[in-house]
Coordinates of C-alpha atoms in Angstrom, one line a residue:
X21 CA -5.7 21.4 -40.0
X22 CA -4.7 22.3 -43.5
X23 CA -1.6 20.9 -45.4
X24 CA 0.1 24.2 -45.2
X25 CA -0.4 24.3 -41.6
X26 CA 0.9 20.6 -41.3
X27 CA 4.1 21.5 -43.2
X28 CA 4.7 24.6 -41.2
X29 CA 4.4 22.7 -38.0
X30 CA 6.8 20.0 -39.4
X31 CA 9.4 22.6 -40.2
X32 CA 8.9 24.1 -36.7
X33 CA 9.3 20.6 -35.1
X34 CA 12.7 19.9 -37.1
X35 CA 14.0 23.3 -35.6
X36 CA 15.4 23.0 -32.1
X37 CA 13.6 25.1 -29.7
X38 CA 15.1 27.5 -27.2
X39 CA 14.7 25.1 -24.3
X40 CA 16.2 22.2 -26.4
X41 CA 19.3 24.5 -27.0
X42 CA 19.5 25.2 -23.3
X43 CA 19.1 21.5 -22.5
X44 CA 21.8 20.6 -25.0
X45 CA 24.3 23.1 -23.3
X46 CA 23.4 21.5 -20.0
X47 CA 24.0 17.9 -21.2
X48 CA 27.3 19.0 -22.7
X49 CA 28.4 20.5 -19.5
X50 CA 27.4 17.4 -17.7
X51 CA 29.3 15.3 -20.4
X52 CA 32.4 17.2 -20.1
X53 CA 32.6 17.2 -16.4
X54 CA 31.8 13.3 -16.2
X55 CA 34.5 12.5 -18.8
X56 CA 37.1 14.6 -16.9
X57 CA 35.9 13.0 -13.4
X58 CA 35.8 9.4 -14.8
X59 CA 39.4 9.5 -15.9
X60 CA 40.6 11.1 -12.6
X61 CA 38.6 8.6 -10.4
X62 CA 39.8 5.6 -12.5
X63 CA 43.5 6.7 -12.0
X64 CA 43.1 7.5 -8.5
X65 CA 41.0 4.3 -7.8
X66 CA 43.9 2.2 -9.4
X67 CA 46.6 4.1 -7.4
X68 CA 44.7 4.0 -4.1
X69 CA 43.1 0.6 -4.7
X70 CA 39.9 2.0 -3.4
X71 CA 36.6 0.1 -4.3
X72 CA 34.6 3.1 -3.5
X73 CA 36.5 5.2 -5.8
X74 CA 36.4 2.5 -8.7
X75 CA 32.7 2.4 -8.2
X76 CA 32.4 6.2 -8.7
X77 CA 34.6 5.9 -11.8
X78 CA 32.1 3.2 -13.2
X79 CA 29.4 5.6 -12.2
X80 CA 30.9 8.5 -14.1
X81 CA 31.6 6.4 -17.2
X82 CA 28.0 5.4 -17.1
X83 CA 26.8 9.0 -16.8
X84 CA 29.1 9.9 -19.7
X85 CA 27.6 7.2 -22.0
X86 CA 24.1 8.3 -20.9
X87 CA 24.7 11.9 -21.8
X88 CA 25.7 10.8 -25.4
X89 CA 22.2 8.9 -25.5
X90 CA 20.6 12.1 -24.3
X91 CA 22.4 14.3 -27.2
X92 CA 21.2 11.7 -29.7
X93 CA 17.6 11.9 -28.2
X94 CA 17.7 15.8 -28.5
X95 CA 18.8 15.7 -32.2
X96 CA 16.9 12.7 -33.4
X97 CA 13.4 13.6 -31.7
X98 CA 13.3 16.8 -33.8
X99 CA 13.0 15.1 -37.1
X100 CA 9.9 16.1 -39.0
X101 CA 7.1 13.5 -39.7
X102 CA 7.4 11.1 -42.7
X103 CA 5.4 8.2 -44.4
X104 CA 6.9 5.6 -42.1
X105 CA 6.4 7.7 -39.0
X106 CA 3.4 10.0 -39.6
X107 CA 3.3 11.2 -36.1
X108 CA 7.0 12.3 -36.0
X109 CA 9.8 11.0 -34.0
X110 CA 9.1 12.7 -30.7
X111 CA 9.2 9.4 -28.7
X112 CA 12.8 9.0 -29.7
X113 CA 13.4 11.3 -26.7
X114 CA 11.8 8.7 -24.2
X115 CA 13.6 5.8 -25.9
X116 CA 17.0 7.2 -25.4
X117 CA 16.1 8.2 -21.9
X118 CA 15.2 4.5 -21.4
X119 CA 18.5 3.3 -22.6
X120 CA 20.3 6.0 -20.3
X121 CA 18.3 4.3 -17.3
X122 CA 19.5 0.8 -18.3
X123 CA 23.0 2.1 -18.6
X124 CA 22.9 3.6 -15.1
X125 CA 21.6 0.2 -13.8
X126 CA 24.1 -2.1 -15.6
X127 CA 27.2 0.0 -15.8
X128 CA 26.9 1.9 -12.7
X129 CA 24.8 0.0 -10.2
X130 CA 26.0 -3.6 -11.0
X131 CA 29.8 -2.6 -11.0
X132 CA 29.2 -0.7 -7.6
X133 CA 27.7 -4.0 -6.1
X134 CA 30.7 -6.0 -7.5
X135 CA 33.4 -3.7 -6.1
X136 CA 31.6 -3.6 -2.7
X137 CA 31.3 -7.6 -2.4
X138 CA 34.8 -8.0 -3.7
X139 CA 36.2 -5.5 -1.1
X140 CA 34.3 -7.4 1.8
X141 CA 35.6 -10.8 0.5
X142 CA 39.2 -10.0 -0.2
X143 CA 39.8 -6.6 1.6
X144 CA 41.5 -3.6 0.4
X145 CA 44.9 -2.2 1.6
X146 CA 45.5 1.3 1.0
X147 CA 48.6 3.5 1.8
X148 CA 48.3 7.0 3.4
X149 CA 49.4 8.5 0.0
X150 CA 46.5 6.5 -1.7
X151 CA 44.1 8.0 0.8
X152 CA 45.2 11.4 -0.1
X153 CA 45.0 10.8 -3.7
X154 CA 41.5 9.3 -3.5
X155 CA 40.2 12.2 -1.3
X156 CA 41.7 15.0 -3.5
X157 CA 40.2 13.3 -6.7
X158 CA 36.7 13.0 -4.8
X159 CA 36.9 16.5 -3.6
X160 CA 37.5 17.7 -7.2
X161 CA 34.6 15.4 -8.4
X162 CA 32.2 16.7 -5.9
X163 CA 33.0 20.3 -7.1
X164 CA 32.6 19.6 -10.7
X165 CA 29.4 17.4 -10.2
X166 CA 28.0 20.2 -7.9
X167 CA 28.6 22.8 -10.7
X168 CA 26.8 20.5 -13.4
X169 CA 23.9 20.0 -10.9
X170 CA 23.4 23.8 -10.3
X171 CA 23.5 24.5 -14.1
X172 CA 20.8 21.7 -14.6
X173 CA 18.7 23.1 -11.6
X174 CA 19.0 26.5 -13.0
X175 CA 17.6 25.5 -16.4
X176 CA 14.6 23.6 -14.5
X177 CA 13.9 26.8 -12.5
X178 CA 14.0 28.8 -16.0
X179 CA 11.5 26.4 -17.4
X180 CA 9.0 26.6 -14.6
X181 CA 10.1 24.1 -12.2
X182 CA 7.8 21.1 -12.7
X183 CA 7.2 21.8 -16.2
X184 CA 10.9 21.6 -17.0
X185 CA 11.3 18.3 -15.3
X186 CA 8.8 17.0 -18.0
X187 CA 11.8 17.0 -20.3
X188 CA 13.2 13.5 -20.0
X189 CA 16.7 14.5 -21.0
X190 CA 16.7 17.3 -18.4
X191 CA 15.2 15.0 -15.8
X192 CA 18.0 12.5 -16.5
X193 CA 20.7 15.0 -16.2
X194 CA 19.3 16.4 -12.8
X195 CA 19.0 12.8 -11.6
X196 CA 22.5 11.8 -12.7
X197 CA 24.2 14.9 -11.1
X198 CA 22.1 14.6 -7.9
X199 CA 23.0 11.0 -7.6
X200 CA 26.6 11.8 -8.4
X201 CA 26.8 14.4 -5.6
X202 CA 25.4 11.9 -3.1
X203 CA 27.6 9.2 -4.4
X204 CA 30.8 11.1 -4.1
X205 CA 29.9 12.1 -0.6
X206 CA 29.2 8.5 0.3
X207 CA 32.8 7.4 -1.3
X208 CA 34.4 10.4 0.8
X209 CA 32.8 9.1 4.0
X210 CA 33.7 5.5 3.2
X211 CA 37.4 6.4 2.5
X212 CA 37.7 8.6 5.4
X213 CA 36.3 6.0 7.9
X214 CA 38.4 3.3 6.3
X215 CA 41.4 5.5 6.7
X216 CA 40.6 6.3 10.4
X217 CA 39.5 2.7 11.5
X218 CA 41.5 0.6 9.1
X219 CA 38.2 -1.5 8.5
X220 CA 37.5 -2.0 4.8
X221 CA 33.9 -2.5 5.6
X222 CA 33.2 1.2 5.6
X223 CA 34.4 1.7 2.0
X224 CA 32.8 -1.5 1.0
X225 CA 29.5 -0.4 2.5
X226 CA 29.9 2.9 0.6
X227 CA 30.2 1.1 -2.5
X228 CA 27.1 -1.0 -1.9
X229 CA 25.3 2.3 -0.9
X230 CA 26.3 3.8 -4.3
X231 CA 25.0 0.8 -6.0
X232 CA 21.5 0.8 -4.3
X233 CA 21.2 4.5 -5.0
X234 CA 22.1 4.0 -8.8
X235 CA 19.5 1.1 -9.1
X236 CA 16.9 3.1 -7.5
X237 CA 17.5 6.1 -9.7
X238 CA 17.6 3.8 -12.9
X239 CA 14.3 2.2 -11.9
X240 CA 12.6 5.6 -11.6
X241 CA 13.9 7.0 -14.8
X242 CA 13.1 3.8 -16.5
X243 CA 9.6 3.7 -15.3
X244 CA 8.9 7.2 -16.4
X245 CA 10.4 6.5 -19.8
X246 CA 8.2 3.2 -20.1
X247 CA 5.1 5.0 -19.3
X248 CA 5.9 7.6 -22.0
X249 CA 6.8 5.0 -24.6
X250 CA 3.8 3.0 -24.4
X251 CA 1.4 5.8 -24.8
X252 CA 0.9 8.1 -21.7
X253 CA -2.1 10.5 -21.8
X254 CA -1.6 14.3 -21.2
X255 CA -2.1 15.4 -17.6
X256 CA -5.7 15.6 -16.2
X257 CA -5.9 19.2 -15.9
X258 CA -5.0 19.6 -19.6
X259 CA -7.6 17.1 -20.5
X260 CA -10.3 18.7 -18.5
X261 CA -9.5 22.0 -20.2
X262 CA -9.9 20.4 -23.8
X263 CA -13.1 18.9 -22.7
X264 CA -14.4 22.1 -21.4
X265 CA -13.3 23.9 -24.7
X266 CA -15.2 21.3 -26.8
X267 CA -18.5 21.4 -24.6
X268 CA -18.5 25.1 -25.0
X269 CA -19.0 24.9 -28.7
X270 CA -22.5 25.7 -29.5
X271 CA -22.6 22.9 -32.3
X272 CA -21.6 20.3 -29.8
X273 CA -24.4 18.6 -28.1
X274 CA -22.1 16.3 -26.1
X275 CA -18.5 15.0 -25.7
X276 CA -18.9 11.3 -25.7
X277 CA -15.1 10.5 -25.3
X278 CA -11.9 12.4 -25.2
X279 CA -8.5 10.5 -25.8
X280 CA -5.2 12.1 -25.6
X281 CA -1.5 10.5 -26.1
X282 CA 1.9 12.3 -25.7
X283 CA 3.8 12.1 -29.0
X284 CA 6.8 13.8 -27.7
X285 CA 8.0 16.5 -25.3
X286 CA 5.7 19.2 -26.7
X287 CA 3.5 17.2 -29.1
X288 CA 0.0 15.6 -28.3
X289 CA -2.5 13.6 -30.3
X290 CA -6.1 14.5 -29.4
X291 CA -8.9 12.4 -30.5
X292 CA -12.6 13.2 -29.6
X293 CA -15.9 11.6 -30.2
X294 CA -18.5 14.3 -30.3
X295 CA -22.3 14.4 -30.9
X296 CA -23.4 17.4 -32.8
X297 CA -26.7 19.3 -32.3
X298 CA -29.4 18.0 -34.8
X299 CA -30.2 19.8 -37.9
X300 CA -26.7 20.3 -39.5
X301 CA -26.3 19.2 -43.0
X302 CA -23.0 17.7 -44.3
X303 CA -21.2 20.8 -45.4
X304 CA -22.0 22.7 -42.0
X305 CA -20.7 19.7 -40.3
X306 CA -17.3 19.9 -42.2
X307 CA -17.1 23.7 -41.5
X308 CA -17.9 23.1 -37.8
X309 CA -15.1 20.4 -37.5
X310 CA -12.6 22.6 -39.1
X311 CA -13.4 25.4 -36.9
X312 CA -13.3 23.3 -33.7
X313 CA -9.9 21.8 -34.8
X314 CA -8.5 25.4 -35.3
X315 CA -9.8 26.5 -31.9
X316 CA -8.1 23.5 -30.1
X317 CA -4.9 24.0 -32.1
X318 CA -4.8 27.7 -31.1
X319 CA -5.8 27.1 -27.5
X320 CA -3.4 24.1 -27.2
X321 CA -0.3 24.6 -29.5
X322 CA 1.1 21.2 -28.3
X323 CA -2.0 19.5 -29.9
X324 CA -0.1 18.5 -33.1
X325 CA -2.6 16.0 -34.2
X326 CA -6.4 16.5 -33.8
X327 CA -9.1 14.0 -34.8
X328 CA -12.7 14.5 -34.5
X329 CA -15.3 11.6 -34.8
X330 CA -18.8 12.9 -35.2
X331 CA -21.3 10.3 -34.0
X332 CA -24.9 10.1 -33.1
X333 CA -24.8 9.5 -29.4
X334 CA -28.5 8.2 -29.1
X335 CA -27.7 5.7 -31.9
X336 CA -24.4 4.6 -30.5
X337 CA -26.1 4.0 -27.0
X338 CA -28.8 2.0 -28.4
X339 CA -26.4 -0.1 -30.5
X340 CA -24.4 -0.7 -27.2
X341 CA -27.5 -1.7 -25.3
X342 CA -28.3 -4.0 -28.1
X343 CA -24.9 -5.7 -28.2
X344 CA -25.2 -6.1 -24.3
X345 CA -28.6 -7.8 -24.8
X346 CA -27.3 -10.0 -27.4
X347 CA -24.3 -11.0 -25.4
X348 CA -26.7 -12.0 -22.6
X349 CA -29.0 -14.0 -24.8
X350 CA -29.2 -17.9 -24.8
X351 CA -27.6 -17.9 -28.3
X352 CA -24.8 -15.8 -27.2
X353 CA -24.1 -17.4 -23.9
X354 CA -24.6 -21.1 -25.2
X355 CA -27.7 -21.8 -22.8
X356 CA -30.6 -23.7 -24.0
X357 CA -34.0 -22.1 -24.2
X358 CA -37.3 -23.6 -23.2
X359 CA -39.1 -23.9 -19.9

């Protein structure tokens, strides 16, 4: 790609895309809902003395902090490439998503376990008014979390379902809101059973259940972010399409290797080792390489960085066989020769 094309792509990368703007609105909606709900749950939990409600307050605080991480990810991942980061800042999106997963685990899951075990050990006495306050707060929280979840699912549907879930920020919001709806439902059930039976074990169990749910969601989100941070390849169908395009070029005799790596949400590095047909001079090889790169970039707009390694496949194979033979020789293995 020419320098003008690179500069243009950098400017385009620096500008938020339409999907990023929608994701930002979705994250802001979730942040606003979680901040209000966290305050309401904390006040209601302290008044009612409810471990399940306090666990849900910690859950909402963790979600609020995570939404701030995701807003940072949306902003910072769009910075253009520079000398220190020649491939851009797209992986910032994955890094902040990993921090969000850690936040869910530490602030949400661990505190929920603490509240559950504390209730089992010391008990929790609640008045009738406390039950009423707690249930009202949880009902409002369920409504707010449901609205936020519907907003996130609507955006996922607009972005093509599974394709929309590729965005770690959007995926985290969906996971958080879905977990919040299930967690609030568990807290309501635990509090209602506590009120009906007088047994705190129901509310403690709800707290422990919320903790297990949060730890599982944190693990899944953290695993996905880890895979993307350490250099995940593009999906197999995309790789096969790229290989097919290369093999269809008349100047390419064979594609010896094709490597891809996600640099960001919509940015991929493509590196191919190709063997050209014999008879091309150096100028023709250069022209062919430029044309193939342009063809790849046109067909796959997400291919932000394309590298072609022109090699002689026969020479490479012979060298590989020679290395293998040398590795098995007495000199290489340390064995002594002779009969």
